[in-house]
Amino acid sequence: MNFNTLYNFILKLLAFVLLLPALSKQLAAQDTIPDKVADSSIVKSKSTFHLFPEEHSPKAAGLASAIIPGLGQAYNKKYWKIPIIYAGLATAGYFIYYNYTIYSNFQEAYRLRGDGDTATNLSSFDVWYITGTETIYLDGYESSQLSELSNIYRRNGDLSVIISAGIYALNIIDAVVDAHLFEFDVSDDLSLHVQPFYSPAFRNPAKGGLVLTLTMK
């Protein structure tokens, strides 16, 4: 299955999930309406297709970001957040690759040295960077160092996976919270003023800070 096919399938699945409650209500309503004899005039359907519910829905926003990270932010019209989400996921994904690549090669080098066959020892391996590749040589490492470093990079890789999952979860939470605040009214009747203050005192330390004033008209 190529990317375009998978993408179209995900969009159709999302549309089905979001439209399922509306279809259920429509079918239930049809069961309660008595049958009427249709006249000769053509009745035009007023129903239109909506990928998302007409009323802004936090549930729809969360589900959208769960299926495709950033889609809920687009639904909330917070488009500027989408590059941040993907930059975070891409960064975490790179560190997953980086740490597990070094871990697996250090672990393999340690295993081969334990076999005692120097002909099969792993002497070097390459790690990919954005600007190129780096070759890491293992001849200068003792077996104990290989074991210790492999454990360190394994833990770093596990931490990168946790961070990636955290970014994914925050992407969903952010979409839900923004959807709740989507129609929040911030009018001229509500204002917040921030003002610094400084109070010199004789023979005492001077005092300073910020004064927050919330005004509701």
Tab-separated table of C-alpha atoms in Angstrom:
chain	number	residue	atom	x	y	z
A	1	MET	CA	0.000	0.000	0.000
A	2	ASN	CA	1.588	3.284	-1.098
A	3	PHE	CA	1.387	6.593	0.772
A	4	ASN	CA	-1.428	8.090	-1.337
A	5	THR	CA	-3.601	5.017	-0.883
A	6	LEU	CA	-2.975	5.029	2.874
A	7	TYR	CA	-3.697	8.769	3.059
A	8	ASN	CA	-7.016	8.411	1.195
A	9	PHE	CA	-7.985	5.468	3.397
A	10	ILE	CA	-7.297	7.485	6.569
A	11	LEU	CA	-9.392	10.420	5.323
A	12	LYS	CA	-12.302	8.116	4.440
A	13	LEU	CA	-12.033	6.383	7.823
A	14	LEU	CA	-12.030	9.739	9.617
A	15	ALA	CA	-15.066	10.900	7.647
A	16	PHE	CA	-16.925	7.672	8.456
A	17	VAL	CA	-16.184	7.923	12.189
A	18	LEU	CA	-17.257	11.568	12.357
A	19	LEU	CA	-20.425	11.044	10.309
A	20	LEU	CA	-21.543	7.848	12.059
A	21	PRO	CA	-23.387	9.625	14.948
A	22	ALA	CA	-25.199	11.922	12.502
A	23	LEU	CA	-26.249	9.010	10.298
A	24	SER	CA	-27.538	7.095	13.311
A	25	LYS	CA	-29.683	10.063	14.405
A	26	GLN	CA	-31.015	10.497	10.881
A	27	LEU	CA	-32.030	6.843	10.608
A	28	ALA	CA	-33.711	6.985	14.015
A	29	ALA	CA	-35.657	10.082	12.982
A	30	GLN	CA	-36.827	8.421	9.780
A	31	ASP	CA	-38.254	5.506	11.765
A	32	THR	CA	-40.493	7.862	13.780
A	33	ILE	CA	-41.879	9.804	10.774
A	34	PRO	CA	-44.984	8.224	9.166
A	35	ASP	CA	-44.869	7.419	5.497
A	36	LYS	CA	-46.348	10.027	3.213
A	37	VAL	CA	-47.438	9.748	-0.373
A	38	ALA	CA	-44.899	11.559	-2.507
A	39	ASP	CA	-46.303	14.028	-4.998
A	40	SER	CA	-45.086	14.530	-8.541
A	41	SER	CA	-42.791	17.389	-7.609
A	42	ILE	CA	-39.101	16.750	-7.162
A	43	VAL	CA	-37.908	17.199	-3.593
A	44	LYS	CA	-34.368	18.471	-3.429
A	45	SER	CA	-32.214	17.203	-0.621
A	46	LYS	CA	-30.796	19.907	1.620
A	47	SER	CA	-28.226	17.645	3.225
A	48	THR	CA	-24.587	18.388	2.507
A	49	PHE	CA	-21.433	16.435	3.193
A	50	HIS	CA	-19.301	17.641	6.099
A	51	LEU	CA	-15.940	16.108	6.898
A	52	PHE	CA	-16.258	17.574	10.412
A	53	PRO	CA	-19.387	18.366	12.458
A	54	GLU	CA	-20.959	21.762	11.710
A	55	GLU	CA	-20.647	22.722	15.372
A	56	HIS	CA	-17.014	23.034	16.457
A	57	SER	CA	-16.266	19.834	18.355
A	58	PRO	CA	-13.344	19.177	20.751
A	59	LYS	CA	-13.900	15.450	20.224
A	60	ALA	CA	-13.501	15.830	16.463
A	61	ALA	CA	-10.367	17.948	16.945
A	62	GLY	CA	-8.787	15.368	19.250
A	63	LEU	CA	-9.676	12.470	16.963
A	64	ALA	CA	-8.284	14.309	13.939
A	65	SER	CA	-4.941	14.968	15.650
A	66	ALA	CA	-4.831	11.371	16.888
A	67	ILE	CA	-5.158	10.033	13.332
A	68	ILE	CA	-2.953	12.654	11.632
A	69	PRO	CA	-0.861	14.890	13.932
A	70	GLY	CA	-1.607	18.538	13.181
A	71	LEU	CA	-4.982	17.892	11.540
A	72	GLY	CA	-6.814	18.975	14.696
A	73	GLN	CA	-4.794	22.203	14.735
A	74	ALA	CA	-5.837	22.838	11.123
A	75	TYR	CA	-9.454	22.176	12.167
A	76	ASN	CA	-9.024	24.807	14.902
A	77	LYS	CA	-7.411	27.188	12.372
A	78	LYS	CA	-4.146	27.222	14.345
A	79	TYR	CA	-2.050	26.488	11.284
A	80	TRP	CA	1.149	27.950	12.759
A	81	LYS	CA	1.301	25.077	15.260
A	82	ILE	CA	1.546	22.377	12.582
A	83	PRO	CA	5.228	22.991	11.671
A	84	ILE	CA	6.107	22.992	15.383
A	85	ILE	CA	4.447	19.599	15.879
A	86	TYR	CA	6.216	18.009	12.931
A	87	ALA	CA	9.542	19.613	13.836
A	88	GLY	CA	9.244	18.085	17.312
A	89	LEU	CA	8.268	14.663	15.979
A	90	ALA	CA	11.036	14.743	13.357
A	91	THR	CA	13.640	15.717	15.958
A	92	ALA	CA	12.526	12.983	18.341
A	93	GLY	CA	12.461	10.496	15.463
A	94	TYR	CA	16.018	11.367	14.486
A	95	PHE	CA	17.301	10.837	18.027
A	96	ILE	CA	15.498	7.482	18.132
A	97	TYR	CA	17.391	6.473	14.996
A	98	TYR	CA	20.703	7.945	16.225
A	99	ASN	CA	20.703	6.322	19.669
A	100	TYR	CA	19.422	2.918	18.570
A	101	THR	CA	21.875	2.796	15.656
A	102	ILE	CA	24.836	3.361	17.961
A	103	TYR	CA	23.376	1.029	20.602
A	104	SER	CA	22.855	-1.858	18.168
A	105	ASN	CA	26.360	-1.540	16.688
A	106	PHE	CA	28.052	-1.273	20.092
A	107	GLN	CA	26.046	-4.264	21.277
A	108	GLU	CA	26.997	-6.259	18.166
A	109	ALA	CA	30.678	-5.342	18.567
A	110	TYR	CA	30.567	-6.440	22.218
A	111	ARG	CA	28.944	-9.760	21.255
A	112	LEU	CA	31.489	-10.475	18.522
A	113	ARG	CA	34.399	-9.774	20.849
A	114	GLY	CA	32.905	-12.172	23.345
A	115	ASP	CA	33.011	-14.919	20.704
A	116	GLY	CA	36.799	-14.563	20.545
A	117	ASP	CA	36.929	-14.595	16.735
A	118	THR	CA	38.883	-11.480	15.763
A	119	ALA	CA	38.182	-12.040	12.073
A	120	THR	CA	34.507	-11.186	12.537
A	121	ASN	CA	34.978	-8.216	14.870
A	122	LEU	CA	33.072	-5.053	14.001
A	123	SER	CA	35.694	-2.327	13.569
A	124	SER	CA	33.530	0.638	12.487
A	125	PHE	CA	30.060	1.753	11.436
A	126	ASP	CA	28.410	4.853	9.950
A	127	VAL	CA	25.829	7.158	11.532
A	128	TRP	CA	23.759	9.469	9.333
A	129	TYR	CA	23.540	13.196	10.061
A	130	ILE	CA	21.605	15.894	8.219
A	131	THR	CA	24.868	17.287	6.871
A	132	GLY	CA	26.424	13.911	6.081
A	133	THR	CA	27.611	10.725	7.758
A	134	GLU	CA	30.070	10.031	10.552
A	135	THR	CA	32.185	6.903	10.848
A	136	ILE	CA	32.636	5.627	14.408
A	137	TYR	CA	35.684	3.405	14.916
A	138	LEU	CA	35.542	0.763	17.648
A	139	ASP	CA	39.152	-0.438	17.800
A	140	GLY	CA	39.970	1.898	20.684
A	141	TYR	CA	37.160	0.636	22.942
A	142	GLU	CA	37.534	-2.083	25.546
A	143	SER	CA	34.813	-4.714	25.833
A	144	SER	CA	33.624	-3.218	29.126
A	145	GLN	CA	33.347	0.200	27.461
A	146	LEU	CA	31.332	-1.235	24.590
A	147	SER	CA	28.899	-2.826	27.044
A	148	GLU	CA	28.565	0.346	29.115
A	149	LEU	CA	28.105	2.630	26.108
A	150	SER	CA	25.559	0.318	24.495
A	151	ASN	CA	23.461	0.509	27.667
A	152	ILE	CA	23.736	4.308	27.718
A	153	TYR	CA	22.588	4.678	24.113
A	154	ARG	CA	19.794	2.165	24.662
A	155	ARG	CA	18.469	4.266	27.555
A	156	ASN	CA	18.787	7.399	25.432
A	157	GLY	CA	16.844	5.676	22.660
A	158	ASP	CA	14.103	4.643	25.092
A	159	LEU	CA	13.927	8.233	26.358
A	160	SER	CA	13.607	9.497	22.786
A	161	VAL	CA	10.658	7.147	22.237
A	162	ILE	CA	8.976	8.487	25.393
A	163	ILE	CA	9.554	12.079	24.263
A	164	SER	CA	8.103	11.266	20.847
A	165	ALA	CA	5.009	9.758	22.481
A	166	GLY	CA	4.743	12.841	24.701
A	167	ILE	CA	4.814	15.175	21.692
A	168	TYR	CA	2.122	13.065	20.023
A	169	ALA	CA	-0.040	13.197	23.172
A	170	LEU	CA	0.461	16.965	23.547
A	171	ASN	CA	-0.604	17.367	19.933
A	172	ILE	CA	-3.954	15.730	20.794
A	173	ILE	CA	-4.394	17.625	24.080
A	174	ASP	CA	-3.594	20.943	22.409
A	175	ALA	CA	-6.195	20.294	19.698
A	176	VAL	CA	-8.881	19.477	22.278
A	177	VAL	CA	-8.105	22.539	24.438
A	178	ASP	CA	-8.052	24.881	21.436
A	179	ALA	CA	-11.372	23.454	20.265
A	180	HIS	CA	-12.905	24.196	23.682
A	181	LEU	CA	-11.624	27.789	23.449
A	182	PHE	CA	-12.485	28.206	19.767
A	183	GLU	CA	-15.621	30.267	20.447
A	184	PHE	CA	-14.362	31.849	23.663
A	185	ASP	CA	-15.342	35.533	23.605
A	186	VAL	CA	-12.484	37.921	24.308
A	187	SER	CA	-14.219	41.278	23.843
A	188	ASP	CA	-13.346	44.866	24.694
A	189	ASP	CA	-15.233	44.436	27.973
A	190	LEU	CA	-12.389	42.287	29.258
A	191	SER	CA	-8.872	43.723	29.477
A	192	LEU	CA	-5.638	42.858	31.228
A	193	HIS	CA	-3.001	45.474	32.045
A	194	VAL	CA	0.529	44.790	33.226
A	195	GLN	CA	2.356	47.634	34.977
A	196	PRO	CA	5.753	47.567	36.716
A	197	PHE	CA	6.166	49.264	40.082
A	198	TYR	CA	9.146	50.377	42.149
A	199	SER	CA	8.955	51.465	45.788
A	200	PRO	CA	12.114	52.868	47.395
A	201	ALA	CA	12.137	52.616	51.182
A	202	PHE	CA	14.340	54.506	53.633
A	203	ARG	CA	16.816	52.214	55.413
A	204	ASN	CA	15.059	49.195	53.906
A	205	PRO	CA	15.602	47.284	50.670
A	206	ALA	CA	13.730	48.743	47.734
A	207	LYS	CA	10.726	46.804	46.472
A	208	GLY	CA	9.735	46.196	42.885
A	209	GLY	CA	7.549	43.951	40.811
A	210	LEU	CA	4.616	43.796	38.421
A	211	VAL	CA	0.975	44.720	38.968
A	212	LEU	CA	-1.631	42.762	36.985
A	213	THR	CA	-5.002	44.518	36.618
A	214	LEU	CA	-7.964	42.599	35.182
A	215	THR	CA	-10.850	44.880	34.185
A	216	MET	CA	-14.374	43.649	33.398
A	217	LYS	CA	-16.844	46.307	32.219
